[in-house]
Amino acid sequence: MSEPNLSSPIVFVGAGPGDPELLTIKGRRLLDQADVIVYAGSLVNPALLDGLSATLHNSASLTLDECIGIMAEAAGQEKKVVRLHTGDPAIFGAIREQMARLDKLHIAYEVVPGVTSATAAAASLKAELTLPEISQTIIITRQAGRTPVPDKEQLRLLAAHQATMLIFLSVGMIDTVVAELTAGGYPTSTPVAVVEKASWPEERKVYGTLATISAVVKKADIKKTAMILVGNVLSGIGKESRLYDKHFSHEFRRGQEK
Ligand code: SAH
C-alpha cells in the first residue's frame, strides 16, 4: 500500500458535494487512516464515514474553540486528524479562522481539495460555464445575509458584467437575489437554474429566467443547500469551441484552409 505523502498531523479535506464517490482518492485514504475526524455534519454525507475506526466529532454542534481543542489535543497525542469540509474547503469553508488558531499553536496542517458544489451543480445541468462569446468569466459569490458581503461586491454591482454567476448560500433570499441581479443589469430573460443537493440521491433542479425563477423555487419549496446559477451560458445557445473547429490551428493540430 502506498504511504500517505502528507505528513502534517492535521489535514483539511474536501468531502465533495454529497455523492461519496466524488471524494478524491487521497481524501478517501486520509479518512481511512485517520484517528480523529471532525466533520461538518450539516452538509457532509455521513456515508463517507461508514465503517471507519476513527473517533468522529460533528462540528455542527461545536464552537470554534471546541473544534480547535479537539484537533489540537489529538495532534498533541500524535494522532492523525482529518477536518472534513463539504465541497472544496477553500470556498465558503470557514477554514482560515481555524488555520489562524493552529498557526498560533504551532500545529502544522495541509489541505486536500474537493469537488465543489459549484461544479457538481454544473455537471448536473450538463452546463459549460465558459461558453465562447457568451461568457468567459465565472463569479462565485453570495447574497449578503446575516454574514455581510463587502460593499464593492454587492450582487447588483457584480451583475454589471453579465458573466456566469454561481451564487452560494442564498436560495432562501431568492427574491432579493433576483431584485439585485435585475437592478444590476441582467435582462429579465436571463436563464437561471437552481440545483438543490447536487449529486445526492434526492437532488432536484429547477429552471427559469430572472422573471420566473422566484416563483419556481418557492413552488418547489427549495430553501437551502442549493446553488443558483445565472447567465446566458445556460441557454445552450453557445458557439462551438474554437479548439475543435476544423479551421483553427493550435499546437497539436493544423487547421484546414477555409
Ligand atoms: N465548500 C462548499 C460550500 C459550503 S457553503 C463547496 O465547495 O461546495 C454551503 C453552501 O454551498 C450551500 O448553502 C449551498 O449554496 C452550497 N452547497 C453545498 N452543497 C451543495 C449541493 N450538494 N448542492 C447544491 N449546493 C450545495
PDB file of C-alpha atoms and ligand atoms in Angstrom:
ATOM      1  CA  MET A   1       0.000   0.000   0.000  1.00  0.00           C
ATOM      2  CA  SER A   2       1.307   3.487  -0.802  1.00  0.00           C
ATOM      3  CA  GLU A   3       2.399   5.685   2.062  1.00  0.00           C
ATOM      4  CA  PRO A   4       0.478   8.913   2.571  1.00  0.00           C
ATOM      5  CA  ASN A   5       2.524  11.809   1.229  1.00  0.00           C
ATOM      6  CA  LEU A   6       1.009  14.218   3.712  1.00  0.00           C
ATOM      7  CA  SER A   7       2.859  14.264   6.983  1.00  0.00           C
ATOM      8  CA  SER A   8       1.117  17.069   8.884  1.00  0.00           C
ATOM      9  CA  PRO A   9      -0.905  15.939  11.882  1.00  0.00           C
ATOM     10  CA  ILE A  10      -3.994  17.781  10.649  1.00  0.00           C
ATOM     11  CA  VAL A  11      -5.382  17.692   7.108  1.00  0.00           C
ATOM     12  CA  PHE A  12      -8.343  19.735   5.901  1.00  0.00           C
ATOM     13  CA  VAL A  13     -10.089  17.518   3.363  1.00  0.00           C
ATOM     14  CA  GLY A  14     -12.744  18.463   0.824  1.00  0.00           C
ATOM     15  CA  ALA A  15     -15.585  15.950   1.130  1.00  0.00           C
ATOM     16  CA  GLY A  16     -17.131  16.808  -2.227  1.00  0.00           C
ATOM     17  CA  PRO A  17     -20.738  17.826  -2.792  1.00  0.00           C
ATOM     18  CA  GLY A  18     -22.514  14.724  -1.483  1.00  0.00           C
ATOM     19  CA  ASP A  19     -22.009  11.658  -3.680  1.00  0.00           C
ATOM     20  CA  PRO A  20     -19.427   9.609  -1.724  1.00  0.00           C
ATOM     21  CA  GLU A  21     -17.671   8.743  -4.993  1.00  0.00           C
ATOM     22  CA  LEU A  22     -16.969  12.440  -5.584  1.00  0.00           C
ATOM     23  CA  LEU A  23     -14.195  12.349  -2.991  1.00  0.00           C
ATOM     24  CA  THR A  24     -10.542  12.311  -4.060  1.00  0.00           C
ATOM     25  CA  ILE A  25      -8.580   9.096  -3.668  1.00  0.00           C
ATOM     26  CA  LYS A  26      -6.247  10.994  -1.355  1.00  0.00           C
ATOM     27  CA  GLY A  27      -9.188  12.166   0.743  1.00  0.00           C
ATOM     28  CA  ARG A  28     -10.516   8.617   0.947  1.00  0.00           C
ATOM     29  CA  ARG A  29      -7.136   7.305   2.099  1.00  0.00           C
ATOM     30  CA  LEU A  30      -6.755  10.008   4.723  1.00  0.00           C
ATOM     31  CA  LEU A  31     -10.234   9.276   6.088  1.00  0.00           C
ATOM     32  CA  ASP A  32      -9.486   5.557   6.216  1.00  0.00           C
ATOM     33  CA  GLN A  33      -6.242   6.179   8.108  1.00  0.00           C
ATOM     34  CA  ALA A  34      -7.480   8.915  10.452  1.00  0.00           C
ATOM     35  CA  ASP A  35      -7.629   8.515  14.219  1.00  0.00           C
ATOM     36  CA  VAL A  36      -9.894  11.537  14.688  1.00  0.00           C
ATOM     37  CA  ILE A  37     -12.297  13.129  12.203  1.00  0.00           C
ATOM     38  CA  VAL A  38     -14.054  16.426  12.774  1.00  0.00           C
ATOM     39  CA  TYR A  39     -16.705  16.717  10.063  1.00  0.00           C
ATOM     40  CA  ALA A  40     -19.139  19.429   9.024  1.00  0.00           C
ATOM     41  CA  GLY A  41     -22.261  17.461   9.894  1.00  0.00           C
ATOM     42  CA  SER A  42     -24.751  19.812   8.277  1.00  0.00           C
ATOM     43  CA  LEU A  43     -23.605  19.028   4.732  1.00  0.00           C
ATOM     44  CA  VAL A  44     -21.084  16.166   4.678  1.00  0.00           C
ATOM     45  CA  ASN A  45     -22.691  12.902   3.547  1.00  0.00           C
ATOM     46  CA  PRO A  46     -22.466  10.525   6.549  1.00  0.00           C
ATOM     47  CA  ALA A  47     -21.957   7.653   4.092  1.00  0.00           C
ATOM     48  CA  LEU A  48     -18.343   8.873   3.758  1.00  0.00           C
ATOM     49  CA  LEU A  49     -17.784   7.909   7.379  1.00  0.00           C
ATOM     50  CA  ASP A  50     -19.354   4.445   7.288  1.00  0.00           C
ATOM     51  CA  GLY A  51     -17.253   1.735   8.853  1.00  0.00           C
ATOM     52  CA  LEU A  52     -14.357   3.972   9.901  1.00  0.00           C
ATOM     53  CA  SER A  53     -12.421   3.283  13.072  1.00  0.00           C
ATOM     54  CA  ALA A  54     -11.719   6.981  13.775  1.00  0.00           C
ATOM     55  CA  THR A  55     -13.361   8.882  16.606  1.00  0.00           C
ATOM     56  CA  LEU A  56     -15.951  11.156  14.974  1.00  0.00           C
ATOM     57  CA  HIS A  57     -16.943  14.682  16.004  1.00  0.00           C
ATOM     58  CA  ASN A  58     -19.738  16.595  14.303  1.00  0.00           C
ATOM     59  CA  SER A  59     -18.633  20.229  14.144  1.00  0.00           C
ATOM     60  CA  ALA A  60     -22.228  21.450  13.670  1.00  0.00           C
ATOM     61  CA  SER A  61     -22.683  21.470  17.423  1.00  0.00           C
ATOM     62  CA  LEU A  62     -19.175  22.737  18.281  1.00  0.00           C
ATOM     63  CA  THR A  63     -17.790  26.240  18.725  1.00  0.00           C
ATOM     64  CA  LEU A  64     -14.520  27.193  17.023  1.00  0.00           C
ATOM     65  CA  ASP A  65     -12.734  26.860  20.371  1.00  0.00           C
ATOM     66  CA  GLU A  66     -14.114  23.362  20.920  1.00  0.00           C
ATOM     67  CA  CYS A  67     -13.250  22.322  17.395  1.00  0.00           C
ATOM     68  CA  ILE A  68      -9.665  23.534  17.712  1.00  0.00           C
ATOM     69  CA  GLY A  69      -9.435  21.977  21.179  1.00  0.00           C
ATOM     70  CA  ILE A  70     -10.303  18.526  19.805  1.00  0.00           C
ATOM     71  CA  MET A  71      -7.908  18.812  16.878  1.00  0.00           C
ATOM     72  CA  ALA A  72      -5.027  20.240  18.939  1.00  0.00           C
ATOM     73  CA  GLU A  73      -5.355  17.595  21.655  1.00  0.00           C
ATOM     74  CA  ALA A  74      -5.364  14.770  19.116  1.00  0.00           C
ATOM     75  CA  ALA A  75      -2.425  16.255  17.203  1.00  0.00           C
ATOM     76  CA  GLY A  76      -0.541  16.564  20.507  1.00  0.00           C
ATOM     77  CA  GLN A  77      -1.035  12.832  21.016  1.00  0.00           C
ATOM     78  CA  GLU A  78       0.426  12.243  17.537  1.00  0.00           C
ATOM     79  CA  LYS A  79      -2.907  11.118  16.212  1.00  0.00           C
ATOM     80  CA  LYS A  80      -3.889  11.638  12.591  1.00  0.00           C
ATOM     81  CA  VAL A  81      -6.637  14.223  12.334  1.00  0.00           C
ATOM     82  CA  VAL A  82      -8.902  14.971   9.377  1.00  0.00           C
ATOM     83  CA  ARG A  83     -11.039  18.104   9.322  1.00  0.00           C
ATOM     84  CA  LEU A  84     -13.671  17.220   6.755  1.00  0.00           C
ATOM     85  CA  HIS A  85     -15.373  20.101   4.966  1.00  0.00           C
ATOM     86  CA  THR A  86     -18.136  19.963   2.401  1.00  0.00           C
ATOM     87  CA  GLY A  87     -17.308  20.563  -1.270  1.00  0.00           C
ATOM     88  CA  ASP A  88     -13.957  22.284  -1.562  1.00  0.00           C
ATOM     89  CA  PRO A  89     -12.652  23.715   1.712  1.00  0.00           C
ATOM     90  CA  ALA A  90     -11.412  26.936   0.038  1.00  0.00           C
ATOM     91  CA  ILE A  91     -14.912  28.106  -0.908  1.00  0.00           C
ATOM     92  CA  PHE A  92     -17.094  29.357   1.964  1.00  0.00           C
ATOM     93  CA  GLY A  93     -15.355  26.766   4.113  1.00  0.00           C
ATOM     94  CA  ALA A  94     -14.515  28.925   7.160  1.00  0.00           C
ATOM     95  CA  ILE A  95     -11.111  27.231   7.238  1.00  0.00           C
ATOM     96  CA  ARG A  96      -8.922  30.327   7.527  1.00  0.00           C
ATOM     97  CA  GLU A  97     -10.044  31.053  11.093  1.00  0.00           C
ATOM     98  CA  GLN A  98      -9.169  27.506  12.092  1.00  0.00           C
ATOM     99  CA  MET A  99      -5.781  27.763  10.422  1.00  0.00           C
ATOM    100  CA  ALA A 100      -5.031  31.020  12.224  1.00  0.00           C
ATOM    101  CA  ARG A 101      -5.656  29.274  15.548  1.00  0.00           C
ATOM    102  CA  LEU A 102      -3.484  26.314  14.552  1.00  0.00           C
ATOM    103  CA  ASP A 103      -0.711  28.717  13.477  1.00  0.00           C
ATOM    104  CA  LYS A 104      -0.770  30.270  16.945  1.00  0.00           C
ATOM    105  CA  LEU A 105      -0.461  26.817  18.466  1.00  0.00           C
ATOM    106  CA  HIS A 106       2.380  25.949  16.029  1.00  0.00           C
ATOM    107  CA  ILE A 107       0.455  22.950  14.719  1.00  0.00           C
ATOM    108  CA  ALA A 108       1.075  22.108  11.062  1.00  0.00           C
ATOM    109  CA  TYR A 109      -1.732  21.359   8.635  1.00  0.00           C
ATOM    110  CA  GLU A 110      -2.320  20.741   4.945  1.00  0.00           C
ATOM    111  CA  VAL A 111      -5.282  20.938   2.608  1.00  0.00           C
ATOM    112  CA  VAL A 112      -6.656  18.364   0.182  1.00  0.00           C
ATOM    113  CA  PRO A 113      -9.098  19.942  -2.271  1.00  0.00           C
ATOM    114  CA  GLY A 114     -12.540  18.594  -3.065  1.00  0.00           C
ATOM    115  CA  VAL A 115     -15.192  18.791  -5.766  1.00  0.00           C
ATOM    116  CA  THR A 116     -17.106  21.964  -5.030  1.00  0.00           C
ATOM    117  CA  SER A 117     -20.893  22.022  -5.233  1.00  0.00           C
ATOM    118  CA  ALA A 118     -20.441  24.744  -7.859  1.00  0.00           C
ATOM    119  CA  THR A 119     -19.070  22.305 -10.410  1.00  0.00           C
ATOM    120  CA  ALA A 120     -21.257  19.464  -9.174  1.00  0.00           C
ATOM    121  CA  ALA A 121     -24.292  21.646  -9.947  1.00  0.00           C
ATOM    122  CA  ALA A 122     -22.888  22.497 -13.379  1.00  0.00           C
ATOM    123  CA  ALA A 123     -22.336  18.787 -14.060  1.00  0.00           C
ATOM    124  CA  SER A 124     -25.895  18.014 -13.106  1.00  0.00           C
ATOM    125  CA  LEU A 125     -27.115  20.650 -15.561  1.00  0.00           C
ATOM    126  CA  LYS A 126     -24.646  19.430 -18.216  1.00  0.00           C
ATOM    127  CA  ALA A 127     -23.662  23.083 -18.479  1.00  0.00           C
ATOM    128  CA  GLU A 128     -20.417  24.595 -19.677  1.00  0.00           C
ATOM    129  CA  LEU A 129     -19.935  27.719 -17.590  1.00  0.00           C
ATOM    130  CA  THR A 130     -17.491  29.334 -20.006  1.00  0.00           C
ATOM    131  CA  LEU A 131     -19.038  29.329 -23.465  1.00  0.00           C
ATOM    132  CA  PRO A 132     -17.047  31.132 -26.177  1.00  0.00           C
ATOM    133  CA  GLU A 133     -18.502  34.563 -26.967  1.00  0.00           C
ATOM    134  CA  ILE A 134     -21.178  34.160 -24.273  1.00  0.00           C
ATOM    135  CA  SER A 135     -19.183  34.308 -21.065  1.00  0.00           C
ATOM    136  CA  GLN A 136     -15.574  33.632 -20.228  1.00  0.00           C
ATOM    137  CA  THR A 137     -15.853  34.650 -16.596  1.00  0.00           C
ATOM    138  CA  ILE A 138     -17.361  32.888 -13.584  1.00  0.00           C
ATOM    139  CA  ILE A 139     -18.292  34.859 -10.500  1.00  0.00           C
ATOM    140  CA  ILE A 140     -18.634  32.826  -7.309  1.00  0.00           C
ATOM    141  CA  THR A 141     -20.426  34.827  -4.666  1.00  0.00           C
ATOM    142  CA  ARG A 142     -23.328  35.044  -2.238  1.00  0.00           C
ATOM    143  CA  GLN A 143     -26.089  37.447  -1.316  1.00  0.00           C
ATOM    144  CA  ALA A 144     -25.396  39.350   1.895  1.00  0.00           C
ATOM    145  CA  GLY A 145     -27.469  37.945   4.714  1.00  0.00           C
ATOM    146  CA  ARG A 146     -26.544  37.581   8.360  1.00  0.00           C
ATOM    147  CA  THR A 147     -22.975  37.401   7.032  1.00  0.00           C
ATOM    148  CA  PRO A 148     -22.208  40.697   5.298  1.00  0.00           C
ATOM    149  CA  VAL A 149     -20.559  40.966   1.877  1.00  0.00           C
ATOM    150  CA  PRO A 150     -18.073  43.788   1.095  1.00  0.00           C
ATOM    151  CA  ASP A 151     -19.874  46.802  -0.430  1.00  0.00           C
ATOM    152  CA  LYS A 152     -17.957  46.578  -3.696  1.00  0.00           C
ATOM    153  CA  GLU A 153     -19.174  43.002  -4.153  1.00  0.00           C
ATOM    154  CA  GLN A 154     -22.904  43.596  -3.893  1.00  0.00           C
ATOM    155  CA  LEU A 155     -24.778  41.394  -6.343  1.00  0.00           C
ATOM    156  CA  ARG A 156     -26.093  44.416  -8.206  1.00  0.00           C
ATOM    157  CA  LEU A 157     -22.530  45.634  -8.877  1.00  0.00           C
ATOM    158  CA  LEU A 158     -21.285  42.209  -9.942  1.00  0.00           C
ATOM    159  CA  ALA A 159     -24.325  41.912 -12.208  1.00  0.00           C
ATOM    160  CA  ALA A 160     -22.961  44.685 -14.433  1.00  0.00           C
ATOM    161  CA  HIS A 161     -20.629  42.125 -16.047  1.00  0.00           C
ATOM    162  CA  GLN A 162     -23.452  39.778 -17.060  1.00  0.00           C
ATOM    163  CA  ALA A 163     -20.939  36.969 -16.608  1.00  0.00           C
ATOM    164  CA  THR A 164     -21.822  33.460 -15.439  1.00  0.00           C
ATOM    165  CA  MET A 165     -22.685  33.695 -11.770  1.00  0.00           C
ATOM    166  CA  LEU A 166     -22.772  30.926  -9.169  1.00  0.00           C
ATOM    167  CA  ILE A 167     -24.493  32.085  -6.023  1.00  0.00           C
ATOM    168  CA  PHE A 168     -23.968  30.114  -2.827  1.00  0.00           C
ATOM    169  CA  LEU A 169     -25.849  30.300   0.466  1.00  0.00           C
ATOM    170  CA  SER A 170     -28.637  32.459  -0.932  1.00  0.00           C
ATOM    171  CA  VAL A 171     -31.601  30.423  -2.148  1.00  0.00           C
ATOM    172  CA  GLY A 172     -33.550  31.422   0.975  1.00  0.00           C
ATOM    173  CA  MET A 173     -33.272  35.020  -0.243  1.00  0.00           C
ATOM    174  CA  ILE A 174     -34.218  34.342  -3.863  1.00  0.00           C
ATOM    175  CA  ASP A 175     -36.410  37.465  -4.127  1.00  0.00           C
ATOM    176  CA  THR A 176     -33.528  39.693  -3.083  1.00  0.00           C
ATOM    177  CA  VAL A 177     -31.131  37.857  -5.404  1.00  0.00           C
ATOM    178  CA  VAL A 178     -33.447  38.387  -8.367  1.00  0.00           C
ATOM    179  CA  ALA A 179     -34.056  42.055  -7.479  1.00  0.00           C
ATOM    180  CA  GLU A 180     -30.329  42.738  -7.152  1.00  0.00           C
ATOM    181  CA  LEU A 181     -29.357  40.972 -10.365  1.00  0.00           C
ATOM    182  CA  THR A 182     -32.096  42.717 -12.315  1.00  0.00           C
ATOM    183  CA  ALA A 183     -31.254  46.125 -10.846  1.00  0.00           C
ATOM    184  CA  GLY A 184     -27.620  45.488 -11.753  1.00  0.00           C
ATOM    185  CA  GLY A 185     -28.168  44.887 -15.429  1.00  0.00           C
ATOM    186  CA  TYR A 186     -29.101  41.307 -16.315  1.00  0.00           C
ATOM    187  CA  PRO A 187     -32.167  41.301 -18.608  1.00  0.00           C
ATOM    188  CA  THR A 188     -35.173  39.594 -17.025  1.00  0.00           C
ATOM    189  CA  SER A 189     -34.945  36.956 -19.786  1.00  0.00           C
ATOM    190  CA  THR A 190     -31.567  35.738 -18.430  1.00  0.00           C
ATOM    191  CA  PRO A 191     -31.677  31.983 -17.740  1.00  0.00           C
ATOM    192  CA  VAL A 192     -31.385  30.847 -14.126  1.00  0.00           C
ATOM    193  CA  ALA A 193     -31.137  27.313 -12.746  1.00  0.00           C
ATOM    194  CA  VAL A 194     -31.278  26.194  -9.129  1.00  0.00           C
ATOM    195  CA  VAL A 195     -29.823  22.840  -8.135  1.00  0.00           C
ATOM    196  CA  GLU A 196     -30.699  21.517  -4.699  1.00  0.00           C
ATOM    197  CA  LYS A 197     -28.411  18.894  -3.142  1.00  0.00           C
ATOM    198  CA  ALA A 198     -26.396  18.363  -6.311  1.00  0.00           C
ATOM    199  CA  SER A 199     -25.082  14.772  -6.601  1.00  0.00           C
ATOM    200  CA  TRP A 200     -27.197  13.464  -3.676  1.00  0.00           C
ATOM    201  CA  PRO A 201     -29.853  10.842  -4.462  1.00  0.00           C
ATOM    202  CA  GLU A 202     -32.525  13.428  -3.601  1.00  0.00           C
ATOM    203  CA  GLU A 203     -31.058  16.077  -5.927  1.00  0.00           C
ATOM    204  CA  ARG A 204     -33.603  18.383  -7.581  1.00  0.00           C
ATOM    205  CA  LYS A 205     -33.142  21.049 -10.234  1.00  0.00           C
ATOM    206  CA  VAL A 206     -35.425  23.752 -11.499  1.00  0.00           C
ATOM    207  CA  TYR A 207     -35.060  26.195 -14.363  1.00  0.00           C
ATOM    208  CA  GLY A 208     -36.442  29.598 -15.216  1.00  0.00           C
ATOM    209  CA  THR A 209     -35.412  33.128 -16.026  1.00  0.00           C
ATOM    210  CA  LEU A 210     -34.874  36.090 -13.763  1.00  0.00           C
ATOM    211  CA  ALA A 211     -38.543  36.860 -14.360  1.00  0.00           C
ATOM    212  CA  THR A 212     -39.807  33.429 -13.275  1.00  0.00           C
ATOM    213  CA  ILE A 213     -37.271  31.702 -11.024  1.00  0.00           C
ATOM    214  CA  SER A 214     -38.517  33.116  -7.737  1.00  0.00           C
ATOM    215  CA  ALA A 215     -41.968  31.593  -8.166  1.00  0.00           C
ATOM    216  CA  VAL A 216     -40.472  28.326  -9.411  1.00  0.00           C
ATOM    217  CA  VAL A 217     -38.161  27.997  -6.382  1.00  0.00           C
ATOM    218  CA  LYS A 218     -40.980  28.777  -3.966  1.00  0.00           C
ATOM    219  CA  LYS A 219     -43.330  26.317  -5.640  1.00  0.00           C
ATOM    220  CA  ALA A 220     -40.664  23.614  -5.346  1.00  0.00           C
ATOM    221  CA  ASP A 221     -40.108  24.683  -1.728  1.00  0.00           C
ATOM    222  CA  ILE A 222     -36.326  24.855  -2.136  1.00  0.00           C
ATOM    223  CA  LYS A 223     -34.992  26.657   0.925  1.00  0.00           C
ATOM    224  CA  LYS A 224     -31.391  25.582   1.463  1.00  0.00           C
ATOM    225  CA  THR A 225     -28.409  23.563   0.197  1.00  0.00           C
ATOM    226  CA  ALA A 226     -28.878  24.834  -3.311  1.00  0.00           C
ATOM    227  CA  MET A 227     -26.762  26.502  -5.967  1.00  0.00           C
ATOM    228  CA  ILE A 228     -28.170  29.373  -8.008  1.00  0.00           C
ATOM    229  CA  LEU A 229     -26.615  29.510 -11.486  1.00  0.00           C
ATOM    230  CA  VAL A 230     -27.226  32.579 -13.644  1.00  0.00           C
ATOM    231  CA  GLY A 231     -26.249  33.545 -17.161  1.00  0.00           C
ATOM    232  CA  ASN A 232     -26.713  33.041 -20.856  1.00  0.00           C
ATOM    233  CA  VAL A 233     -24.397  30.006 -20.852  1.00  0.00           C
ATOM    234  CA  LEU A 234     -27.435  28.131 -19.545  1.00  0.00           C
ATOM    235  CA  SER A 235     -29.487  28.867 -22.637  1.00  0.00           C
ATOM    236  CA  GLY A 236     -27.389  26.446 -24.669  1.00  0.00           C
ATOM    237  CA  ILE A 237     -27.084  28.954 -27.491  1.00  0.00           C
ATOM    238  CA  GLY A 238     -23.304  28.954 -27.274  1.00  0.00           C
ATOM    239  CA  LYS A 239     -20.998  28.808 -30.246  1.00  0.00           C
ATOM    240  CA  GLU A 240     -18.792  25.749 -30.711  1.00  0.00           C
ATOM    241  CA  SER A 241     -15.395  25.925 -29.072  1.00  0.00           C
ATOM    242  CA  ARG A 242     -12.609  27.080 -31.389  1.00  0.00           C
ATOM    243  CA  LEU A 243     -10.369  24.354 -30.008  1.00  0.00           C
ATOM    244  CA  TYR A 244     -12.162  21.707 -32.085  1.00  0.00           C
ATOM    245  CA  ASP A 245     -13.035  23.977 -35.021  1.00  0.00           C
ATOM    246  CA  LYS A 246     -11.585  22.383 -38.178  1.00  0.00           C
ATOM    247  CA  HIS A 247     -10.276  25.769 -39.356  1.00  0.00           C
ATOM    248  CA  PHE A 248      -8.486  26.559 -36.104  1.00  0.00           C
ATOM    249  CA  SER A 249      -4.809  25.603 -35.752  1.00  0.00           C
ATOM    250  CA  HIS A 250      -3.130  25.029 -32.443  1.00  0.00           C
ATOM    251  CA  GLU A 251      -0.049  23.348 -31.038  1.00  0.00           C
ATOM    252  CA  PHE A 252      -1.298  19.811 -31.728  1.00  0.00           C
ATOM    253  CA  ARG A 253      -3.285  20.185 -34.936  1.00  0.00           C
ATOM    254  CA  ARG A 254      -3.067  22.190 -38.153  1.00  0.00           C
ATOM    255  CA  GLY A 255      -6.362  23.716 -39.220  1.00  0.00           C
ATOM    256  CA  GLN A 256      -7.827  23.187 -42.703  1.00  0.00           C
ATOM    257  CA  GLU A 257      -7.749  26.027 -45.250  1.00  0.00           C
ATOM    258  CA  LYS A 258     -11.101  27.804 -45.498  1.00  0.00           C
TER     259      LYS A 258
HETATM  260  N1  SAH B   1     -17.296  24.470   0.485  1.00  0.00           N
HETATM  261  C1  SAH B   1     -18.609  24.175  -0.088  1.00  0.00           C
HETATM  262  C2  SAH B   1     -19.606  25.295   0.173  1.00  0.00           C
HETATM  263  C3  SAH B   1     -20.003  25.460   1.623  1.00  0.00           C
HETATM  264  S1  SAH B   1     -21.139  26.759   1.887  1.00  0.00           S
HETATM  265  C4  SAH B   1     -18.457  23.844  -1.570  1.00  0.00           C
HETATM  266  O1  SAH B   1     -17.372  23.993  -2.133  1.00  0.00           O
HETATM  267  O2  SAH B   1     -19.448  23.391  -2.168  1.00  0.00           O
HETATM  268  C5  SAH B   1     -22.696  25.911   1.791  1.00  0.00           C
HETATM  269  C6  SAH B   1     -23.429  26.268   0.512  1.00  0.00           C
HETATM  270  O3  SAH B   1     -22.874  25.516  -0.555  1.00  0.00           O
HETATM  271  C7  SAH B   1     -24.897  25.910   0.488  1.00  0.00           C
HETATM  272  O4  SAH B   1     -25.692  26.952   1.041  1.00  0.00           O
HETATM  273  C8  SAH B   1     -25.176  25.774  -0.986  1.00  0.00           C
HETATM  274  O5  SAH B   1     -25.297  27.028  -1.617  1.00  0.00           O
HETATM  275  C9  SAH B   1     -23.887  25.146  -1.453  1.00  0.00           C
HETATM  276  N2  SAH B   1     -23.952  23.678  -1.488  1.00  0.00           N
HETATM  277  C10 SAH B   1     -23.270  22.807  -0.723  1.00  0.00           C
HETATM  278  N3  SAH B   1     -23.520  21.539  -1.105  1.00  0.00           N
HETATM  279  C11 SAH B   1     -24.400  21.620  -2.147  1.00  0.00           C
HETATM  280  C12 SAH B   1     -25.003  20.671  -3.013  1.00  0.00           C
HETATM  281  N4  SAH B   1     -24.758  19.366  -2.887  1.00  0.00           N
HETATM  282  N5  SAH B   1     -25.823  21.125  -3.997  1.00  0.00           N
HETATM  283  C13 SAH B   1     -26.053  22.438  -4.164  1.00  0.00           C
HETATM  284  N6  SAH B   1     -25.491  23.390  -3.388  1.00  0.00           N
HETATM  285  C14 SAH B   1     -24.676  22.985  -2.393  1.00  0.00           C
END
